[in-house]
XYZ file of N, CA, C and O in Angstrom:
796
model
N -92.415 29.330 169.332
C -93.735 29.644 168.810
C -94.785 29.188 169.813
O -94.685 28.116 170.390
N -95.793 29.987 170.027
C -96.877 29.657 170.933
C -97.710 28.523 170.336
O -98.302 28.680 169.276
N -97.817 27.363 171.025
C -98.541 26.240 170.443
C -100.022 26.523 170.239
O -100.674 25.890 169.428
N -100.579 27.473 171.006
C -101.991 27.803 170.845
C -102.245 28.531 169.526
O -103.345 28.495 169.005
N -101.249 29.197 168.991
C -101.401 29.911 167.730
C -101.120 29.023 166.521
O -101.475 29.370 165.414
N -100.484 27.887 166.761
C -100.027 27.065 165.647
C -101.165 26.631 164.712
O -101.048 26.806 163.510
N -102.288 26.064 165.190
C -103.355 25.672 164.252
C -103.900 26.863 163.461
O -104.178 26.734 162.263
N -104.018 28.024 164.088
C -104.502 29.215 163.389
C -103.522 29.623 162.299
O -103.900 29.972 161.198
N -102.225 29.547 162.635
C -101.202 29.928 161.666
C -101.220 28.999 160.457
O -101.118 29.438 159.319
N -101.384 27.694 160.698
C -101.463 26.724 159.601
C -102.682 27.032 158.742
O -102.608 27.038 157.511
N -103.814 27.313 159.389
C -105.038 27.628 158.655
C -104.850 28.883 157.810
O -105.278 28.953 156.654
N -104.172 29.879 158.361
C -103.938 31.130 157.640
C -103.027 30.886 156.436
O -103.291 31.381 155.349
N -101.962 30.133 156.628
C -101.046 29.834 155.525
C -101.761 29.066 154.421
O -101.612 29.369 153.241
N -102.515 28.050 154.808
C -103.222 27.235 153.828
C -104.270 28.078 153.090
O -104.419 27.963 151.878
N -104.959 28.939 153.832
C -105.951 29.832 153.215
C -105.303 30.783 152.226
O -105.837 31.025 151.133
N -104.146 31.323 152.584
C -103.418 32.210 151.685
C -103.054 31.459 150.408
O -103.262 31.956 149.304
N -102.508 30.261 150.562
C -102.089 29.477 149.400
C -103.264 29.188 148.473
O -103.162 29.358 147.258
N -104.386 28.753 149.051
C -105.563 28.453 148.232
C -106.055 29.689 147.481
O -106.365 29.620 146.296
N -106.113 30.825 148.177
C -106.563 32.067 147.530
C -105.588 32.472 146.430
O -106.000 32.928 145.357
N -104.299 32.344 146.695
C -103.268 32.721 145.712
C -103.400 31.900 144.435
O -103.393 32.441 143.332
N -103.522 30.590 144.582
C -103.665 29.721 143.411
C -104.965 30.054 142.679
O -104.978 30.187 141.444
N -106.048 30.213 143.410
C -107.353 30.487 142.803
C -107.336 31.781 141.992
O -107.714 31.794 140.819
N -106.858 32.889 142.592
C -106.909 34.174 141.870
C -105.948 34.189 140.692
O -106.233 34.817 139.671
N -104.821 33.492 140.805
C -103.866 33.466 139.697
C -104.439 32.707 138.503
O -104.362 33.182 137.364
N -105.033 31.553 138.757
C -105.619 30.764 137.665
C -106.834 31.484 137.082
O -106.997 31.558 135.854
N -107.666 32.050 137.927
C -108.825 32.820 137.443
C -108.343 34.042 136.650
O -108.924 34.405 135.625
N -107.259 34.657 137.104
C -106.677 35.790 136.375
C -106.256 35.390 134.971
O -106.476 36.132 134.010
N -105.643 34.208 134.856
C -105.262 33.727 133.517
C -106.495 33.557 132.643
O -106.534 34.042 131.505
N -107.510 32.856 133.151
C -108.722 32.645 132.351
C -109.393 33.968 132.015
O -109.873 34.160 130.892
N -109.416 34.909 132.977
C -110.020 36.220 132.706
C -109.243 36.978 131.640
O -109.826 37.693 130.821
N -107.929 36.807 131.620
C -107.118 37.514 130.623
C -107.478 37.076 129.206
O -107.280 37.826 128.252
N -108.036 35.875 129.072
C -108.397 35.362 127.746
C -109.599 36.100 127.147
O -109.899 35.924 125.971
N -110.264 36.917 127.959
C -111.325 37.780 127.415
C -110.716 38.769 126.423
O -111.319 39.094 125.401
N -109.502 39.236 126.721
C -108.836 40.247 125.889
C -107.692 39.699 125.051
O -107.266 40.314 124.085
N -107.138 38.557 125.467
C -105.981 37.996 124.776
C -106.373 36.651 124.177
O -106.940 35.807 124.862
N -106.018 36.462 122.939
C -106.225 35.166 122.301
C -104.887 34.452 122.283
O -103.882 35.013 121.832
N -104.854 33.235 122.806
C -103.621 32.448 122.816
C -103.088 32.373 121.383
O -103.834 32.130 120.447
N -101.811 32.610 121.236
C -101.233 32.605 119.899
C -99.828 32.057 119.915
O -99.397 31.419 120.866
N -99.113 32.344 118.838
C -97.715 31.942 118.714
C -96.835 33.158 118.998
O -97.287 34.295 118.957
N -95.572 32.916 119.250
C -94.657 33.952 119.731
C -94.667 35.257 118.929
O -94.782 36.320 119.530
N -94.608 35.254 117.628
C -94.555 36.547 116.930
C -95.824 37.382 117.130
O -95.783 38.604 117.078
N -96.943 36.698 117.390
C -98.214 37.416 117.517
C -98.445 37.978 118.915
O -99.304 38.828 119.098
N -97.745 37.448 119.901
C -98.008 37.802 121.294
C -96.953 38.791 121.776
O -95.951 38.404 122.351
N -97.191 40.054 121.533
C -96.200 41.063 121.821
C -96.560 41.984 122.965
O -97.155 41.579 123.967
N -96.219 43.239 122.788
C -96.330 44.256 123.826
C -97.739 44.397 124.372
O -97.945 44.415 125.591
N -98.751 44.485 123.511
C -100.129 44.684 123.974
C -100.604 43.482 124.783
O -101.206 43.639 125.856
N -100.332 42.277 124.284
C -100.726 41.067 125.018
C -100.046 41.022 126.390
O -100.674 40.680 127.394
N -98.760 41.383 126.424
C -98.040 41.406 127.698
C -98.618 42.418 128.664
O -98.786 42.138 129.850
N -98.934 43.617 128.162
C -99.491 44.668 129.019
C -100.856 44.267 129.572
O -101.125 44.425 130.772
N -101.701 43.735 128.709
C -103.049 43.339 129.151
C -102.963 42.166 130.126
O -103.576 42.177 131.199
N -102.196 41.144 129.762
C -102.047 39.984 130.635
C -101.432 40.337 131.972
O -101.898 39.887 133.023
N -100.385 41.161 131.949
C -99.741 41.583 133.197
C -100.671 42.368 134.092
O -100.646 42.232 135.319
N -101.519 43.188 133.485
C -102.485 43.973 134.267
C -103.499 43.063 134.946
O -103.767 43.194 136.149
N -104.050 42.126 134.195
C -105.063 41.227 134.764
C -104.463 40.367 135.873
O -105.031 40.250 136.963
N -103.306 39.771 135.619
C -102.665 38.913 136.622
C -102.249 39.736 137.842
O -102.446 39.319 138.991
N -101.671 40.911 137.606
C -101.244 41.759 138.721
C -102.391 42.140 139.637
O -102.276 42.063 140.865
N -103.515 42.544 139.059
C -104.683 42.903 139.877
C -105.258 41.686 140.583
O -105.672 41.773 141.746
N -105.289 40.532 139.907
C -105.816 39.317 140.542
C -104.985 38.962 141.775
O -105.537 38.705 142.859
N -103.669 38.979 141.645
C -102.809 38.628 142.774
C -102.830 39.706 143.854
O -102.668 39.409 145.041
N -103.048 40.940 143.455
C -103.156 42.039 144.418
C -104.283 41.794 145.419
O -104.165 42.127 146.592
N -105.379 41.172 144.974
C -106.513 40.914 145.862
C -106.113 40.065 147.058
O -106.680 40.201 148.140
N -105.142 39.194 146.883
C -104.676 38.369 147.992
C -103.573 39.085 148.767
O -103.594 39.146 149.990
N -102.613 39.658 148.048
C -101.457 40.282 148.703
C -101.826 41.493 149.549
O -101.140 41.791 150.516
N -102.882 42.195 149.201
C -103.221 43.446 149.909
C -103.484 43.227 151.385
O -103.351 44.148 152.178
N -103.808 42.008 151.766
C -104.046 41.702 153.173
C -102.758 41.376 153.929
O -102.776 41.286 155.149
N -101.669 41.187 153.201
C -100.466 40.662 153.838
C -99.236 41.549 153.719
O -98.297 41.362 154.484
N -99.201 42.425 152.731
C -98.040 43.307 152.614
C -98.492 44.760 152.487
O -99.594 45.045 152.023
N -97.608 45.640 152.899
C -97.828 47.072 152.791
C -97.492 47.496 151.355
O -96.553 46.992 150.766
N -98.271 48.397 150.819
C -98.095 48.900 149.445
C -98.127 47.772 148.400
O -97.216 47.629 147.587
N -99.196 46.971 148.388
C -99.273 45.873 147.413
C -99.420 46.353 145.970
O -99.229 45.567 145.049
N -99.720 47.625 145.780
C -99.832 48.172 144.419
C -98.514 48.032 143.662
O -98.493 47.974 142.439
N -97.405 47.949 144.402
C -96.113 47.770 143.741
C -96.064 46.444 142.976
O -95.422 46.329 141.944
N -96.773 45.444 143.501
C -96.837 44.140 142.828
C -97.546 44.276 141.485
O -97.147 43.662 140.498
N -98.609 45.087 141.452
C -99.346 45.309 140.202
C -98.423 45.929 139.164
O -98.369 45.464 138.017
N -97.688 46.966 139.555
C -96.773 47.617 138.616
C -95.662 46.669 138.165
O -95.267 46.685 136.997
N -95.169 45.831 139.076
C -94.136 44.857 138.701
C -94.675 43.906 137.640
O -93.989 43.593 136.657
N -95.906 43.472 137.813
C -96.526 42.561 136.853
C -96.745 43.239 135.499
O -96.413 42.671 134.451
N -97.292 44.443 135.519
C -97.562 45.158 134.262
C -96.262 45.447 133.514
O -96.135 45.159 132.317
N -95.287 46.024 134.217
C -94.015 46.371 133.579
C -93.303 45.119 133.082
O -92.812 45.057 131.953
N -93.261 44.093 133.924
C -92.566 42.867 133.562
C -93.127 42.207 132.318
O -92.393 41.890 131.380
N -94.444 42.011 132.284
C -95.044 41.337 131.136
C -95.046 42.220 129.889
O -94.951 41.718 128.772
N -95.126 43.531 130.076
C -95.067 44.427 128.922
C -93.691 44.372 128.274
O -93.571 44.252 127.042
N -92.645 44.453 129.088
C -91.280 44.390 128.559
C -91.020 43.022 127.913
O -90.433 42.935 126.832
N -91.477 41.950 128.571
C -91.308 40.624 127.977
C -92.058 40.522 126.657
O -91.553 39.937 125.695
N -93.257 41.093 126.608
C -94.024 41.078 125.369
C -93.309 41.793 124.243
O -93.388 41.380 123.083
N -92.595 42.848 124.576
C -91.860 43.629 123.576
C -90.541 42.953 123.184
O -90.044 43.147 122.083
N -90.013 42.138 124.080
C -88.713 41.501 123.838
C -88.846 40.301 122.889
O -89.938 39.953 122.451
N -87.714 39.659 122.622
C -87.710 38.464 121.773
C -88.440 37.291 122.427
O -88.857 36.361 121.757
N -88.599 37.329 123.744
C -89.291 36.246 124.451
C -90.793 36.303 124.178
O -91.430 35.291 123.939
N -91.357 37.483 124.213
C -92.791 37.641 123.989
C -93.586 37.385 125.257
O -93.030 37.044 126.305
N -94.889 37.544 125.168
C -95.778 37.290 126.309
C -95.958 35.770 126.413
O -97.008 35.211 126.116
N -94.897 35.120 126.852
C -94.750 33.670 126.759
C -95.815 32.900 127.529
O -96.121 31.756 127.200
N -96.410 33.495 128.539
C -97.437 32.797 129.322
C -98.748 32.657 128.554
O -99.663 31.977 129.003
N -98.829 33.300 127.400
C -100.003 33.206 126.532
C -99.596 32.690 125.151
O -100.296 32.899 124.184
N -98.456 32.000 125.076
C -97.911 31.531 123.807
C -97.939 30.008 123.756
O -97.531 29.347 124.713
N -98.400 29.485 122.640
C -98.333 28.050 122.379
C -97.234 27.811 121.349
O -97.203 28.480 120.320
N -96.327 26.899 121.609
C -95.277 26.616 120.626
C -95.855 26.078 119.320
O -96.880 25.401 119.324
N -95.201 26.370 118.229
C -95.657 25.864 116.929
C -95.401 24.360 116.805
O -96.160 23.650 116.162
N -94.322 23.890 117.392
C -93.983 22.474 117.290
C -94.850 21.638 118.228
O -95.239 22.101 119.301
N -95.119 20.407 117.822
C -95.832 19.465 118.678
C -94.878 18.456 119.316
O -95.301 17.597 120.079
N -93.588 18.579 119.004
C -92.586 17.688 119.574
C -92.463 17.954 121.070
O -92.099 19.064 121.487
N -92.783 16.959 121.872
C -92.829 17.128 123.329
C -91.448 17.457 123.891
O -91.323 18.318 124.771
N -90.383 16.801 123.394
C -89.046 17.078 123.907
C -88.673 18.547 123.675
O -88.139 19.203 124.563
N -88.947 19.068 122.480
C -88.645 20.474 122.186
C -89.437 21.400 123.091
O -88.927 22.419 123.556
N -90.683 21.054 123.340
C -91.517 21.870 124.224
C -90.945 21.896 125.643
O -90.953 22.930 126.293
N -90.478 20.757 126.122
C -89.899 20.706 127.473
C -88.595 21.497 127.513
O -88.373 22.317 128.423
N -87.728 21.273 126.531
C -86.423 21.933 126.513
C -86.567 23.453 126.424
O -86.024 24.186 127.252
N -87.310 23.925 125.433
C -87.461 25.372 125.262
C -88.377 25.980 126.323
O -88.229 27.148 126.681
N -89.286 25.182 126.838
C -90.121 25.652 127.942
C -89.290 25.953 129.174
O -89.505 26.942 129.868
N -88.300 25.079 129.430
C -87.419 25.316 130.573
C -86.592 26.584 130.371
O -86.477 27.414 131.272
N -86.017 26.730 129.188
C -85.183 27.909 128.906
C -86.016 29.194 128.975
O -85.654 30.145 129.664
N -87.133 29.207 128.241
C -87.975 30.410 128.225
C -88.598 30.673 129.586
O -88.689 31.819 130.036
N -89.041 29.615 130.247
C -89.642 29.780 131.569
C -88.661 30.358 132.576
O -89.007 31.233 133.370
N -87.424 29.870 132.532
C -86.401 30.395 133.450
C -86.134 31.875 133.188
O -85.985 32.668 134.127
N -86.091 32.260 131.908
C -85.876 33.669 131.573
C -87.028 34.536 132.078
O -86.810 35.627 132.625
N -88.251 34.051 131.900
C -89.419 34.777 132.416
C -89.316 34.920 133.926
O -89.535 35.995 134.490
N -88.982 33.811 134.584
C -88.873 33.833 136.043
C -87.818 34.795 136.556
O -88.007 35.450 137.573
N -86.707 34.899 135.832
C -85.646 35.838 136.241
C -86.149 37.271 136.142
O -86.004 38.058 137.074
N -86.765 37.608 135.008
C -87.202 38.980 134.777
C -88.368 39.359 135.693
O -88.327 40.360 136.402
N -89.417 38.540 135.694
C -90.589 38.822 136.525
C -90.206 38.754 138.000
O -90.625 39.581 138.807
N -89.404 37.765 138.355
C -88.975 37.609 139.744
C -88.197 38.806 140.259
O -88.366 39.224 141.407
N -87.336 39.369 139.410
C -86.569 40.541 139.824
C -87.497 41.719 140.129
O -87.357 42.385 141.151
N -88.453 41.964 139.244
C -89.377 43.086 139.468
C -90.273 42.842 140.677
O -90.555 43.770 141.450
N -90.700 41.608 140.880
C -91.510 41.303 142.056
C -90.672 41.420 143.329
O -91.185 41.840 144.370
N -89.420 41.049 143.244
C -88.525 41.214 144.396
C -88.433 42.679 144.797
O -88.397 43.003 145.984
N -88.398 43.587 143.805
C -88.376 45.017 144.123
C -89.599 45.413 144.930
O -89.526 46.299 145.791
N -90.739 44.767 144.671
C -91.963 45.063 145.413
C -91.945 44.443 146.808
O -92.591 44.959 147.717
N -91.198 43.357 146.983
C -91.193 42.640 148.258
C -90.043 43.011 149.183
O -90.154 42.876 150.396
N -88.939 43.486 148.623
C -87.666 43.540 149.363
C -87.696 44.372 150.625
O -87.045 44.028 151.612
N -88.438 45.472 150.652
C -88.461 46.318 151.847
C -89.429 45.760 152.884
O -89.233 45.939 154.078
N -90.429 45.040 152.417
C -91.512 44.626 153.298
C -91.394 43.206 153.833
O -91.973 42.883 154.855
N -90.656 42.362 153.130
C -90.623 40.939 153.474
C -89.196 40.525 153.823
O -88.290 40.688 152.998
N -88.989 40.007 155.039
C -87.659 39.530 155.395
C -87.209 38.413 154.444
O -88.010 37.590 154.029
N -85.978 38.421 154.099
C -85.377 37.405 153.220
C -86.050 37.333 151.853
O -86.154 36.263 151.255
N -86.526 38.479 151.364
C -87.176 38.519 150.043
C -86.206 38.152 148.925
O -86.640 37.784 147.837
N -84.895 38.211 149.182
C -83.909 37.865 148.165
C -84.092 36.435 147.659
O -83.711 36.108 146.537
N -84.735 35.575 148.455
C -84.964 34.196 148.021
C -85.899 34.140 146.824
O -85.879 33.177 146.060
N -86.720 35.184 146.669
C -87.638 35.235 145.525
C -86.865 35.268 144.203
O -87.383 34.844 143.180
N -85.626 35.741 144.237
C -84.813 35.844 143.026
C -84.466 34.473 142.438
O -84.206 34.361 141.245
N -84.448 33.445 143.244
C -84.227 32.094 142.704
C -85.514 31.280 142.654
O -85.636 30.339 141.874
N -86.495 31.646 143.490
C -87.769 30.919 143.493
C -88.528 31.138 142.180
O -89.031 30.183 141.579
N -88.601 32.367 141.725
C -89.373 32.681 140.526
C -88.844 31.952 139.281
O -89.627 31.306 138.568
N -87.533 31.986 139.000
C -87.043 31.212 137.842
C -87.288 29.711 137.985
O -87.587 29.030 136.997
N -87.183 29.203 139.211
C -87.436 27.784 139.435
C -88.897 27.438 139.109
O -89.175 26.453 138.405
N -89.822 28.249 139.597
C -91.252 27.988 139.380
C -91.623 28.049 137.906
O -92.324 27.173 137.388
N -91.148 29.082 137.225
C -91.444 29.205 135.790
C -90.675 28.174 134.975
O -91.162 27.689 133.963
N -89.457 27.815 135.419
C -88.674 26.806 134.730
C -89.272 25.413 134.839
O -88.986 24.537 134.026
N -90.113 25.181 135.838
C -90.841 23.921 135.975
C -92.211 24.023 135.309
O -92.626 23.149 134.545
N -92.936 25.104 135.609
C -94.320 25.233 135.152
C -94.494 25.310 133.650
O -95.371 24.647 133.078
N -93.663 26.108 132.975
C -93.841 26.295 131.533
C -93.573 25.017 130.731
O -94.389 24.644 129.879
N -92.467 24.299 130.968
C -92.266 23.072 130.177
C -93.327 22.005 130.438
O -93.746 21.309 129.515
N -93.771 21.893 131.686
C -94.814 20.903 131.981
C -96.111 21.281 131.266
O -96.769 20.447 130.646
N -96.479 22.546 131.341
C -97.696 23.004 130.670
C -97.619 22.872 129.167
O -98.575 22.425 128.517
N -96.481 23.242 128.595
C -96.306 23.117 127.140
C -96.345 21.648 126.710
O -96.928 21.316 125.688
N -95.708 20.773 127.491
C -95.716 19.345 127.147
C -97.140 18.796 127.231
O -97.594 18.079 126.326
N -97.846 19.133 128.291
C -99.231 18.679 128.440
C -100.093 19.204 127.294
O -100.887 18.464 126.707
N -99.932 20.482 126.969
C -100.692 21.069 125.870
C -100.411 20.380 124.545
O -101.321 20.149 123.746
N -99.140 20.029 124.321
C -98.777 19.345 123.086
C -99.400 17.964 122.986
O -99.901 17.567 121.932
N -99.370 17.224 124.098
C -99.977 15.892 124.117
C -101.484 15.996 123.891
O -102.071 15.237 123.108
N -102.122 16.949 124.573
C -103.572 17.136 124.413
C -103.922 17.543 122.984
O -104.914 17.088 122.424
N -103.099 18.381 122.408
C -103.364 18.853 121.040
C -103.218 17.715 120.033
O -104.020 17.593 119.098
N -102.216 16.866 120.231
C -102.057 15.718 119.336
C -103.208 14.729 119.498
O -103.683 14.145 118.525
N -103.655 14.561 120.752
C -104.714 13.588 121.016
C -106.073 14.061 120.493
O -106.864 13.252 120.008
N -106.340 15.359 120.611
C -107.672 15.874 120.255
C -107.709 16.555 118.896
O -108.778 16.818 118.377
N -106.522 16.913 118.373
C -106.418 17.701 117.137
C -107.040 19.081 117.295
O -107.421 19.719 116.325
N -107.147 19.541 118.533
C -107.735 20.855 118.806
C -106.699 21.758 119.464
O -105.956 21.339 120.361
N -106.678 23.030 119.060
C -105.773 24.006 119.661
C -106.115 24.233 121.132
O -105.285 24.673 121.919
N -107.347 23.899 121.513
C -107.785 24.041 122.904
C -106.880 23.269 123.861
O -106.725 23.647 125.023
N -106.238 22.214 123.362
C -105.296 21.470 124.195
C -104.174 22.360 124.698
O -103.752 22.252 125.852
N -103.683 23.263 123.852
C -102.631 24.190 124.273
C -103.146 25.212 125.280
O -102.408 25.654 126.157
N -104.401 25.599 125.157
C -104.988 26.529 126.134
C -105.009 25.875 127.509
O -104.626 26.494 128.513
N -105.416 24.609 127.560
C -105.417 23.904 128.845
C -103.995 23.673 129.351
O -103.751 23.668 130.557
N -103.046 23.505 128.440
C -101.648 23.394 128.840
C -101.140 24.660 129.505
O -100.440 24.613 130.516
N -101.511 25.809 128.943
C -101.103 27.078 129.558
C -101.815 27.303 130.891
O -101.229 27.864 131.826
N -103.061 26.855 130.992
C -103.765 26.942 132.284
C -103.046 26.088 133.330
O -102.912 26.495 134.490
N -102.558 24.918 132.913
C -101.784 24.072 133.822
C -100.492 24.764 134.229
O -100.082 24.709 135.396
N -99.850 25.436 133.278
C -98.641 26.208 133.596
C -98.922 27.201 134.711
O -98.191 27.269 135.703
N -99.993 27.985 134.538
C -100.335 28.987 135.554
C -100.668 28.341 136.895
O -100.321 28.871 137.953
N -101.325 27.179 136.873
C -101.658 26.493 138.126
C -100.397 26.019 138.841
O -100.273 26.160 140.062
N -99.441 25.465 138.082
C -98.189 25.005 138.687
C -97.401 26.180 139.246
O -96.915 26.143 140.387
N -97.256 27.232 138.445
C -96.514 28.416 138.906
C -97.199 29.013 140.127
O -96.540 29.377 141.109
N -98.527 29.106 140.095
C -99.262 29.658 141.237
C -99.069 28.797 142.483
O -98.846 29.318 143.588
N -99.132 27.477 142.316
C -98.947 26.588 143.462
C -97.569 26.713 144.070
O -97.408 26.823 145.293
N -96.556 26.721 143.213
C -95.176 26.798 143.712
C -94.856 28.167 144.304
O -94.244 28.260 145.372
N -95.259 29.236 143.619
C -94.984 30.575 144.166
C -95.809 30.821 145.424
O -95.355 31.521 146.328
N -97.004 30.226 145.479
C -97.820 30.358 146.685
C -97.146 29.732 147.891
O -97.155 30.295 148.986
N -96.542 28.567 147.686
C -95.799 27.927 148.780
C -94.641 28.819 149.214
O -94.406 29.034 150.409
N -93.903 29.345 148.238
C -92.754 30.199 148.562
C -93.195 31.457 149.301
O -92.547 31.878 150.272
N -94.289 32.063 148.859
C -94.764 33.280 149.542
C -95.212 32.992 150.960
O -94.979 33.805 151.861
N -95.848 31.851 151.189
C -96.249 31.542 152.566
C -95.024 31.388 153.447
O -95.034 31.787 154.614
N -93.967 30.841 152.892
C -92.753 30.666 153.687
C -92.037 31.994 153.916
O -91.342 32.158 154.908
N -92.199 32.936 152.999
C -91.593 34.253 153.191
C -92.434 35.128 154.118
O -91.899 35.853 154.960
N -93.744 35.074 153.968
C -94.622 35.932 154.777
C -94.727 35.443 156.218
O -94.839 36.240 157.138
N -94.736 34.124 156.408
C -94.682 33.543 157.736
C -93.306 32.933 157.835
O -93.068 31.821 157.343
N -92.391 33.642 158.433
C -90.956 33.306 158.371
C -90.733 31.863 158.797
O -91.021 31.466 159.913
N -90.224 31.081 157.859
C -89.914 29.673 158.113
C -88.416 29.513 157.903
O -87.878 29.912 156.881
N -87.757 28.927 158.886
C -86.292 28.874 158.860
C -85.698 27.658 158.175
O -84.508 27.538 158.050
N -86.542 26.721 157.734
C -85.976 25.468 157.223
C -85.810 25.456 155.701
O -85.810 24.414 155.086
N -85.639 26.618 155.072
C -85.368 26.595 153.629
C -84.437 27.665 153.231
O -84.081 28.612 153.639
């Protein structure tokens, strides 16, 4: 690697990561204009379609500078969240568990988050596979990110809800989920877009 390009490359990677996290979290908050955080039976196909559209377009704003045909990412997001919304899982990224038991939230958050990551990750991989070398790594990165982000966010939301007696605690928990997932997937994307051999 040319050492003269190294500081620029670091700046570009860091800038990409910051933009990715910012648009993903803002996308979640913007989705709340149309979606009201609810419980699993209430958060179905429409919530998934609307949420997937908002998140897909938000992330597209960053990806369009780095990959060819970034519109495929939008369709992956819309289709993925719509199907999840219709399935038994539901639009889980906008769902607050009914239980306040932190252990249950962590346990089921990991299971549900991993399932979301597998499904969404597979569709996003379809958008990346032709354009990004070693895109197959996204197939394990996405379940890992959601398997970490969802239980942490649900646990935080549960603690906040018990402490404040307000449902708003769960909203902030889901915002934390999106921030964690955005941070972790942003790191993975920087490593895929700027080929890094040490992972």
